[in-house]
Structure formats: C-alpha cells, structure tokens
Coordinates of N, CA and C in Angstrom, one line a residue:
X1 N -9.9 -0.6 -0.3 CA -10.1 0.6 0.5 C -8.8 1.5 0.4
X2 N -9.0 2.7 0.0 CA -7.9 3.6 -0.2 C -7.3 4.1 1.2
X3 N -6.1 4.6 1.1 CA -5.4 5.1 2.4 C -6.2 6.3 2.8
X4 N -6.5 6.4 4.1 CA -7.3 7.6 4.6 C -6.7 8.9 4.4
X5 N -7.4 9.8 3.7 CA -6.8 11.1 3.4 C -6.6 12.0 4.7
X6 N -7.3 11.7 5.7 CA -7.2 12.5 6.9 C -5.8 12.3 7.6
X7 N -5.1 11.2 7.2 CA -3.8 11.0 7.7 C -2.7 11.7 7.0
X8 N -3.0 12.4 5.9 CA -2.0 13.2 5.2 C -1.8 14.6 5.7
X9 N -0.7 15.1 5.5 CA -0.4 16.5 5.9 C -0.8 17.5 4.9
X10 N -0.8 18.7 5.2 CA -1.2 19.8 4.2 C -0.2 19.7 3.0
X11 N -0.8 19.9 1.9 CA 0.0 19.9 0.6 C 0.6 18.6 0.3
X12 N 0.2 17.5 0.9 CA 0.7 16.2 0.7 C -0.2 15.4 -0.3
X13 N 0.4 14.9 -1.3 CA -0.4 14.2 -2.3 C 0.1 12.7 -2.5
X14 N -0.8 11.8 -2.7 CA -0.5 10.4 -2.8 C 0.0 10.1 -4.2
X15 N 1.1 9.5 -4.3 CA 1.6 9.1 -5.6 C 1.3 7.6 -5.9
X16 N 1.4 6.8 -4.8 CA 1.2 5.3 -4.9 C 0.4 4.9 -3.7
X17 N -0.6 4.1 -3.8 CA -1.4 3.6 -2.7 C -1.8 2.2 -3.0
X18 N -1.2 1.2 -2.3 CA -1.4 -0.2 -2.6 C -1.5 -1.0 -1.3
X19 N -2.3 -2.1 -1.5 CA -2.3 -3.2 -0.4 C -1.2 -4.2 -0.8
X20 N -0.8 -5.1 0.1 CA 0.2 -6.1 -0.2 C -0.3 -7.0 -1.4
X21 N 0.7 -7.6 -2.0 CA 0.4 -8.6 -3.1 C -0.5 -9.7 -2.5
X22 N -1.3 -10.4 -3.4 CA -2.2 -11.4 -2.9 C -1.5 -12.6 -2.3
X23 N -0.2 -12.7 -2.5 CA 0.5 -13.8 -1.8 C 0.6 -13.6 -0.3
X24 N 0.2 -12.4 0.2 CA 0.1 -12.1 1.6 C -0.8 -13.1 2.3
X25 N -1.9 -13.5 1.6 CA -2.8 -14.5 2.1 C -2.8 -15.7 1.3
X26 N -1.9 -15.9 0.4 CA -1.8 -17.0 -0.5 C -1.7 -18.4 0.2
X27 N -0.8 -18.6 1.2 CA -0.7 -19.9 1.9 C -2.0 -20.3 2.6
X28 N -2.6 -19.3 3.2 CA -3.9 -19.6 3.9 C -5.0 -20.0 2.9
X29 N -5.0 -19.3 1.7 CA -6.0 -19.6 0.7 C -5.8 -21.1 0.2
X30 N -4.5 -21.4 0.0 CA -4.2 -22.7 -0.5 C -4.6 -23.8 0.5
X31 N -4.3 -23.5 1.8 CA -4.6 -24.5 2.8 C -6.1 -24.7 2.9
X32 N -6.9 -23.6 2.8 CA -8.3 -23.7 2.9 C -8.9 -24.5 1.7
X33 N -8.3 -24.3 0.5 CA -8.7 -25.0 -0.7 C -8.4 -26.5 -0.5
X34 N -7.2 -26.9 -0.1 CA -6.8 -28.3 0.0 C -7.7 -29.0 1.1
X35 N -7.9 -28.3 2.2 CA -8.8 -29.0 3.3 C -10.2 -29.1 2.8
X36 N -10.7 -28.1 2.0 CA -12.1 -28.2 1.5 C -12.2 -29.3 0.5
X37 N -11.2 -29.5 -0.4 CA -11.3 -30.6 -1.4 C -11.2 -31.9 -0.7
X38 N -10.4 -32.0 0.3 CA -10.3 -33.3 1.0 C -11.6 -33.6 1.8
X39 N -12.2 -32.5 2.3 CA -13.5 -32.7 3.0 C -14.6 -33.2 2.1
X40 N -14.7 -32.6 0.9 CA -15.7 -33.0 -0.1 C -15.4 -34.5 -0.5
X41 N -14.2 -34.9 -0.7 CA -13.8 -36.2 -1.1 C -14.3 -37.2 0.0
X42 N -14.0 -36.8 1.3 CA -14.4 -37.7 2.4 C -15.9 -37.8 2.5
X43 N -16.6 -36.7 2.3 CA -18.1 -36.7 2.4 C -18.7 -37.6 1.3
X44 N -18.1 -37.4 0.1 CA -18.5 -38.2 -1.1 C -18.2 -39.7 -0.9
X45 N -17.1 -40.0 -0.3 CA -16.7 -41.4 -0.1 C -17.6 -42.1 0.9
X46 N -18.1 -41.4 1.9 CA -19.0 -42.0 2.9 C -20.4 -41.5 2.8
X47 N -20.9 -41.2 1.6 CA -22.2 -40.7 1.4 C -23.3 -41.7 1.9
X48 N -24.2 -41.2 2.6 CA -25.2 -42.1 3.2 C -24.8 -42.8 4.4
X49 N -23.6 -42.6 4.9 CA -23.1 -43.3 6.1 C -22.9 -42.2 7.2
X50 N -22.9 -42.6 8.4 CA -22.6 -41.6 9.5 C -21.2 -41.1 9.4
X51 N -21.0 -39.8 9.7 CA -19.7 -39.3 9.6 C -18.7 -40.0 10.6
X52 N -17.5 -40.3 10.1 CA -16.5 -40.9 10.9 C -15.7 -39.8 11.6
X53 N -14.9 -40.3 12.5 CA -14.0 -39.3 13.2 C -13.2 -38.5 12.2
X54 N -12.8 -39.1 11.1 CA -12.0 -38.4 10.1 C -12.8 -37.3 9.5
X55 N -14.1 -37.6 9.3 CA -15.0 -36.6 8.7 C -15.2 -35.4 9.6
X56 N -15.4 -35.7 10.9 CA -15.5 -34.6 11.8 C -14.2 -33.7 12.0
X57 N -13.1 -34.4 11.9 CA -11.8 -33.7 12.0 C -11.6 -32.8 10.7
X58 N -12.1 -33.3 9.6 CA -11.9 -32.5 8.4 C -12.8 -31.3 8.4
X59 N -14.0 -31.5 8.9 CA -14.9 -30.3 9.1 C -14.3 -29.3 10.0
X60 N -13.7 -29.8 11.1 CA -13.1 -28.8 12.0 C -11.9 -28.1 11.3
X61 N -11.2 -28.9 10.5 CA -10.1 -28.3 9.7 C -10.5 -27.3 8.8
X62 N -11.7 -27.5 8.1 CA -12.2 -26.5 7.2 C -12.6 -25.2 7.9
X63 N -13.2 -25.3 9.1 CA -13.5 -24.1 9.9 C -12.3 -23.4 10.4
X64 N -11.3 -24.1 10.8 CA -10.1 -23.5 11.3 C -9.3 -22.8 10.1
X65 N -9.2 -23.5 9.0 CA -8.5 -22.9 7.8 C -9.3 -21.7 7.3
X66 N -10.6 -21.8 7.2 CA -11.4 -20.7 6.8 C -11.3 -19.5 7.7
X67 N -11.3 -19.7 9.0 CA -11.1 -18.6 9.9 C -9.8 -18.0 9.8
X68 N -8.7 -18.8 9.6 CA -7.4 -18.3 9.4 C -7.3 -17.4 8.2
X69 N -8.0 -17.9 7.1 CA -8.0 -17.1 5.8 C -8.7 -15.8 6.0
X70 N -9.8 -15.8 6.7 CA -10.6 -14.6 7.0 C -9.8 -13.5 7.7
X71 N -9.0 -14.0 8.7 CA -8.2 -13.1 9.5 C -7.1 -12.5 8.6
X72 N -6.5 -13.3 7.8 CA -5.5 -12.7 6.9 C -6.0 -11.8 5.8
X73 N -7.3 -12.0 5.4 CA -7.9 -11.1 4.4 C -8.2 -9.8 5.1
X74 N -8.6 -9.8 6.4 CA -8.8 -8.5 7.1 C -7.5 -7.8 7.3
X75 N -6.4 -8.5 7.6 CA -5.1 -7.9 7.8 C -4.6 -7.3 6.4
X76 N -4.9 -8.0 5.3 CA -4.5 -7.6 4.0 C -5.2 -6.3 3.7
X77 N -6.5 -6.2 4.0 CA -7.3 -5.1 3.7 C -6.9 -3.8 4.5
X78 N -6.3 -4.0 5.6 CA -5.9 -2.9 6.5 C -4.4 -2.7 6.5
X79 N -3.7 -3.2 5.5 CA -2.3 -3.0 5.4 C -2.0 -2.2 4.1
X80 N -1.3 -1.1 4.3 CA -1.1 -0.1 3.2 C 0.4 0.1 3.0
X81 N 0.8 0.3 1.8 CA 2.1 0.8 1.4 C 1.8 2.0 0.5
X82 N 2.3 3.2 1.0 CA 1.9 4.4 0.3 C 3.2 5.3 0.1
X83 N 3.2 5.9 -1.1 CA 4.3 6.8 -1.4 C 3.6 8.1 -1.7
X84 N 4.0 9.2 -1.0 CA 3.5 10.5 -1.3 C 4.6 11.4 -1.8
X85 N 4.3 12.7 -2.0 CA 5.4 13.6 -2.4 C 6.3 14.0 -1.3
X86 N 6.0 13.5 0.0 CA 6.8 13.9 1.1 C 7.5 12.6 1.8
X87 N 6.8 11.5 1.7 CA 7.3 10.3 2.5 C 6.8 9.0 2.0
X88 N 7.4 7.9 2.5 CA 7.0 6.6 2.3 C 6.3 6.1 3.6
X89 N 5.1 5.6 3.5 CA 4.3 5.2 4.6 C 3.9 3.7 4.6
X90 N 4.1 3.0 5.7 CA 3.6 1.6 5.8 C 2.7 1.6 7.1
X91 N 1.5 1.1 6.9 CA 0.5 1.0 8.0 C 0.0 -0.5 8.0
X92 N 0.1 -1.1 9.2 CA -0.3 -2.5 9.3 C -1.2 -2.7 10.5
X93 N -2.2 -3.5 10.4 CA -3.0 -3.9 11.5 C -4.4 -3.3 11.5
X94 N -5.3 -3.9 12.3 CA -6.7 -3.5 12.5 C -6.9 -2.8 13.8
X95 N -7.0 -3.6 14.9 CA -7.1 -3.0 16.2 C -5.8 -2.5 16.7
X96 N -4.8 -3.4 16.7 CA -3.4 -2.9 17.1 C -2.7 -2.5 15.8
X97 N -2.2 -1.3 15.8 CA -1.6 -0.7 14.6 C -0.1 -0.6 14.7
X98 N 0.6 -0.8 13.6 CA 2.0 -0.6 13.5 C 2.3 0.2 12.2
X99 N 3.1 1.2 12.4 CA 3.4 2.1 11.2 C 4.9 2.5 11.1
X100 N 5.3 2.6 9.9 CA 6.7 3.1 9.6 C 6.5 4.3 8.6
X101 N 7.2 5.4 8.8 CA 7.2 6.5 7.9 C 8.6 6.9 7.7
X102 N 9.0 7.1 6.4 CA 10.4 7.5 6.1 C 10.2 8.7 5.2
X103 N 10.7 9.9 5.6 CA 10.7 11.1 4.7 C 11.5 10.9 3.5
X104 N 11.1 11.3 2.4 CA 11.8 11.2 1.1 C 13.2 11.8 1.2
X105 N 13.3 12.9 2.0 CA 14.5 13.7 2.1 C 15.6 12.8 2.8
X106 N 15.1 11.8 3.6 CA 16.1 11.0 4.4 C 16.4 9.7 3.7
X107 N 15.8 9.4 2.6 CA 16.0 8.1 1.9 C 17.4 8.2 1.2
X108 N 18.2 7.2 1.5 CA 19.5 7.1 0.9 C 19.5 6.2 -0.3
X109 N 18.8 5.1 -0.2 CA 18.9 4.1 -1.2 C 17.6 3.2 -1.1
X110 N 17.2 2.7 -2.3 CA 16.0 1.7 -2.3 C 16.4 0.5 -3.1
X111 N 16.4 -0.6 -2.5 CA 16.7 -1.9 -3.2 C 15.6 -2.9 -3.1
X112 N 15.6 -3.8 -4.0 CA 14.5 -4.9 -3.9 C 15.2 -6.2 -4.2
X113 N 14.5 -7.3 -3.7 CA 14.9 -8.6 -4.0 C 13.7 -9.5 -4.3
X114 N 13.9 -10.5 -5.2 CA 12.9 -11.5 -5.6 C 13.5 -12.8 -5.8
X115 N 12.9 -13.9 -5.3 CA 13.3 -15.2 -5.7 C 12.7 -15.5 -7.0
X116 N 13.0 -16.7 -7.6 CA 12.5 -17.1 -8.9 C 11.0 -17.2 -8.8
X117 N 10.5 -17.8 -7.7 CA 9.0 -18.0 -7.5 C 8.4 -16.6 -7.4
X118 N 9.0 -15.7 -6.7 CA 8.4 -14.4 -6.5 C 8.3 -13.7 -7.8
X119 N 9.3 -13.8 -8.6 CA 9.3 -13.2 -10.0 C 8.1 -13.7 -10.8
X120 N 7.9 -15.0 -10.7 CA 6.8 -15.6 -11.5 C 5.4 -15.1 -11.1
X121 N 5.2 -14.8 -9.8 CA 3.9 -14.3 -9.4 C 3.9 -12.8 -9.2
X122 N 5.0 -12.1 -9.4 CA 5.0 -10.6 -9.4 C 5.1 -10.0 -8.0
X123 N 5.8 -10.6 -7.1 CA 5.9 -10.1 -5.7 C 7.3 -10.0 -5.3
X124 N 7.7 -9.3 -4.3 CA 9.0 -9.2 -3.8 C 9.1 -8.3 -2.6
X125 N 10.4 -8.0 -2.2 CA 10.6 -7.3 -1.0 C 11.4 -6.0 -1.3
X126 N 11.1 -4.9 -0.6 CA 11.8 -3.7 -0.7 C 12.7 -3.5 0.5
X127 N 13.9 -2.9 0.3 CA 14.8 -2.5 1.4 C 15.1 -1.0 1.2
X128 N 14.6 -0.2 2.2 CA 14.8 1.2 2.1 C 15.8 1.7 3.1
X129 N 17.0 2.2 2.7 CA 18.0 2.7 3.6 C 17.7 4.2 3.8
X130 N 17.7 4.6 5.0 CA 17.5 6.1 5.3 C 18.5 6.6 6.3
X131 N 18.7 7.9 6.3 CA 19.7 8.5 7.2 C 19.4 8.3 8.6
X132 N 20.5 7.9 9.4 CA 20.4 7.6 10.8 C 20.1 6.2 11.1
X133 N 19.9 5.4 10.1 CA 19.7 3.9 10.3 C 20.9 3.2 9.9
X134 N 21.3 2.2 10.7 CA 22.5 1.4 10.3 C 22.1 0.3 9.3
X135 N 20.8 -0.1 9.3 CA 20.3 -1.1 8.3 C 19.1 -0.7 7.6
X136 N 18.8 -1.4 6.5 CA 17.6 -1.0 5.7 C 16.3 -1.5 6.4
X137 N 15.3 -0.7 6.1 CA 13.9 -1.1 6.6 C 13.3 -2.0 5.6
X138 N 12.9 -3.2 5.9 CA 12.3 -4.1 5.0 C 10.8 -4.0 4.8
X139 N 10.3 -4.1 3.6 CA 8.9 -4.1 3.3 C 8.6 -5.3 2.5
X140 N 7.8 -6.2 3.0 CA 7.5 -7.5 2.3 C 6.2 -7.5 1.6
X141 N 6.1 -8.5 0.7 CA 4.9 -8.7 -0.1 C 4.5 -7.5 -0.9
X142 N 5.5 -6.9 -1.6 CA 5.3 -5.7 -2.4 C 5.0 -6.2 -3.9
X143 N 3.9 -5.7 -4.4 CA 3.6 -6.0 -5.8 C 4.5 -5.2 -6.8
X144 N 5.1 -5.9 -7.8 CA 6.0 -5.3 -8.8 C 7.0 -4.4 -8.1
X145 N 7.9 -5.0 -7.3 CA 8.8 -4.2 -6.5 C 9.8 -3.3 -7.3
X146 N 10.1 -3.8 -8.5 CA 11.0 -3.0 -9.3 C 10.3 -1.7 -9.8
X147 N 9.0 -1.8 -10.1 CA 8.3 -0.6 -10.5 C 8.1 0.3 -9.3
X148 N 7.8 -0.2 -8.1 CA 7.7 0.6 -6.9 C 9.0 1.3 -6.6
X149 N 10.1 0.6 -6.8 CA 11.5 1.2 -6.6 C 11.6 2.4 -7.5
X150 N 11.2 2.3 -8.8 CA 11.4 3.4 -9.7 C 10.5 4.6 -9.3
X151 N 9.2 4.3 -8.8 CA 8.3 5.3 -8.4 C 8.9 6.1 -7.2
X152 N 9.5 5.4 -6.3 CA 10.1 6.1 -5.1 C 11.3 6.9 -5.6
X153 N 12.1 6.4 -6.5 CA 13.2 7.2 -7.0 C 12.8 8.5 -7.7
X154 N 11.7 8.4 -8.5 CA 11.2 9.6 -9.2 C 10.6 10.6 -8.2
X155 N 9.9 10.1 -7.1 CA 9.4 11.0 -6.1 C 10.6 11.7 -5.3
X156 N 11.7 10.9 -5.1 CA 12.8 11.6 -4.5 C 13.4 12.6 -5.4
X157 N 13.5 12.4 -6.7 CA 14.1 13.4 -7.6 C 13.2 14.6 -7.6
X158 N 11.9 14.4 -7.7 CA 10.9 15.5 -7.7 C 11.0 16.4 -6.4
X159 N 11.2 15.6 -5.3 CA 11.3 16.3 -4.0 C 12.5 17.2 -4.0
X160 N 13.6 16.6 -4.5 CA 14.9 17.4 -4.5 C 14.8 18.6 -5.5
X161 N 14.1 18.4 -6.6 CA 14.0 19.5 -7.5 C 13.2 20.6 -6.9
X162 N 12.1 20.3 -6.2 CA 11.3 21.3 -5.5 C 12.1 22.0 -4.5
X163 N 13.0 21.3 -3.8 CA 13.7 22.0 -2.7 C 14.6 23.1 -3.2
X164 N 15.1 22.9 -4.5 CA 16.0 23.9 -5.1 C 15.3 24.8 -6.1
X165 N 14.0 24.7 -6.2 CA 13.3 25.5 -7.2 C 13.1 26.9 -6.6
X166 N 13.4 27.9 -7.3 CA 13.2 29.3 -6.7 C 11.7 29.6 -6.4
X167 N 11.5 30.4 -5.4 CA 10.1 30.7 -5.0 C 9.5 31.5 -6.1
X168 N 8.2 31.3 -6.3 CA 7.5 32.0 -7.4 C 7.3 33.5 -6.9
X169 N 7.3 34.4 -7.9 CA 7.1 35.8 -7.6 C 5.6 36.0 -7.3
X170 N 5.3 37.2 -6.7 CA 4.0 37.6 -6.3 C 3.0 37.6 -7.5
X171 N 3.6 38.0 -8.7 CA 2.7 38.0 -9.9 C 2.4 36.6 -10.3
X172 N 3.3 35.7 -10.2 CA 3.1 34.3 -10.6 C 2.0 33.7 -9.7
X173 N 2.2 34.0 -8.4 CA 1.2 33.4 -7.4 C -0.2 33.9 -7.7
X174 N -0.3 35.2 -8.0 CA -1.6 35.8 -8.3 C -2.2 35.1 -9.6
X175 N -1.4 34.9 -10.6 CA -1.9 34.3 -11.8 C -2.4 32.8 -11.5
X176 N -1.6 32.1 -10.7 CA -2.0 30.7 -10.4 C -3.2 30.7 -9.6
X177 N -3.4 31.6 -8.6 CA -4.6 31.7 -7.8 C -5.8 32.0 -8.7
X178 N -5.6 32.8 -9.7 CA -6.7 33.1 -10.6 C -7.1 31.9 -11.4
X179 N -6.1 31.1 -11.9 CA -6.4 29.9 -12.6 C -7.1 28.9 -11.7
X180 N -6.7 28.8 -10.5 CA -7.3 27.9 -9.5 C -8.8 28.3 -9.3
X181 N -9.0 29.6 -9.1 CA -10.4 30.0 -8.9 C -11.3 29.7 -10.1
X182 N -10.7 29.8 -11.3 CA -11.5 29.5 -12.5 C -11.8 28.0 -12.5
X183 N -10.8 27.1 -12.2 CA -11.1 25.7 -12.1 C -12.2 25.4 -11.1
X184 N -12.1 26.0 -9.9 CA -13.1 25.8 -8.9 C -14.5 26.3 -9.4
X185 N -14.6 27.4 -10.1 CA -15.9 27.9 -10.5 C -16.5 27.0 -11.6
X186 N -15.6 26.3 -12.4 CA -16.1 25.4 -13.4 C -16.4 24.0 -12.9
X187 N -16.1 23.8 -11.6 CA -16.4 22.5 -11.0 C -15.2 21.5 -11.2
X188 N -14.1 21.9 -11.8 CA -13.0 21.0 -11.9 C -12.3 20.7 -10.6
X189 N -12.4 21.7 -9.7 CA -11.8 21.5 -8.4 C -12.9 21.7 -7.3
X190 N -12.8 20.8 -6.3 CA -13.7 21.0 -5.1 C -13.2 22.1 -4.3
X191 N -14.0 22.6 -3.4 CA -13.6 23.7 -2.5 C -12.4 23.2 -1.6
X192 N -12.4 22.0 -1.2 CA -11.3 21.4 -0.4 C -10.0 21.4 -1.2
X193 N -10.1 20.9 -2.4 CA -8.9 20.9 -3.3 C -8.4 22.3 -3.6
X194 N -9.3 23.2 -3.8 CA -8.9 24.6 -4.0 C -8.2 25.2 -2.8
X195 N -8.7 25.0 -1.6 CA -8.0 25.5 -0.4 C -6.7 24.8 -0.2
X196 N -6.6 23.6 -0.5 CA -5.3 22.9 -0.4 C -4.3 23.4 -1.3
X197 N -4.6 23.6 -2.6 CA -3.7 24.2 -3.6 C -3.4 25.7 -3.2
X198 N -4.3 26.4 -2.7 CA -4.1 27.8 -2.3 C -3.1 27.9 -1.2
X199 N -3.2 27.0 -0.2 CA -2.2 26.9 0.9 C -0.8 26.6 0.4
X200 N -0.8 25.7 -0.6 CA 0.5 25.3 -1.1 C 1.2 26.5 -1.8
X201 N 0.4 27.3 -2.5 CA 1.0 28.4 -3.2 C 1.4 29.5 -2.3
X202 N 0.7 29.7 -1.2 CA 1.0 30.7 -0.2 C 2.0 30.3 0.8
X203 N 2.4 29.0 0.7 CA 3.5 28.6 1.6 C 3.0 28.2 3.0

C-alpha cells in the first residue's frame, strides 16, 4: 500500500516510499512456524487418540502465535518510511498513529548501523540528526539502510541546489507551461499533475 498522496504538500514529490524490512514481523513468523510444526508433530504422534492437555495447549499456542503475527503484519502494512523532495516522514500505527517529520533543510547528518546478522538479511537502523535536537532520531527495521542514507543525502543536495537556483524568467516560465500543456494534451500528464506542475512554476 503506497503512502497516501493526500498527505503531501503542494509541489511535494515522493522520492522513496517503503514499508519496514520483513524482519519487522520476523520473530512472530518464526514463532508461529515453530508452534505449528510442534502442533503437527503432537497431532501425528497421538493420531487416533483423544487430544491430551499438551495437544490443547499447543492448539492454543498456534492461535495465540497466529494472532500475534496477524497484528504485526497489519502494523507492518501501515508503517511507512518516506523521503520526499521536502522532508523525511515516518508514520506508524493503524488506529493510534505516531508520526515523525524532519525537513530536509534541518537535517544535519544521516548515519546507519547494522549488526552482522542485520547485514546478512539486509536490514539496519538509521539515525538522523536535525537542527534543534540534541540527539539523533532513530528509525528501525530499514531495508538497505546504506542505500537509503545515500538517497537522503542526494535529496538534501538537490534541495540545497534548488534553494540557490535563480528564479526562472517570465519567458522560461511561458515556455515550460507550453510544454506542460502539450504533455497534458497528449495524455502524458493528468489534469491533476498538470495543475501541480503549473503551481510549482508559478511559485
């Protein structure tokens, strides 16, 4: 499920949109698998016999582990890590929501760390230091954290370049609007995308 576009500001474009790494629900999946295998072994061992207390306990364990896994899958599905041309966004939760937003202009440094096991499965943690904070904001269960670090750095560089880029002349704006209208007429741009780009050009 992609990050909702309605939560973006005008002229804001998504550069990276991702859910957490699958290890977010990995321990729950492993627990469910182990309990399920144990349950099948118990049922096979006592085939044709009434279930023992151990069998009932294992069935209860399967239900609990499966429910736990389902809850984590829903949380994974509704957890986002997004990088746009303006900010870094983290949204967590289904009914109760928690979010962190860091403007790219305020980011001072981006670091990542991985244990040996995390490197093997391609997951890690990001630490983003921003202006006004004494400590870094941690983001856990990030897939390919080194790649994500580079993406954020490139977005920061592009943001800084745009900040010092001279404003286009009226003639340049007219030419770009004409090109946008041509793209819209050919169907390469939707009306919504055309209006968004038009607002960006007109400031």
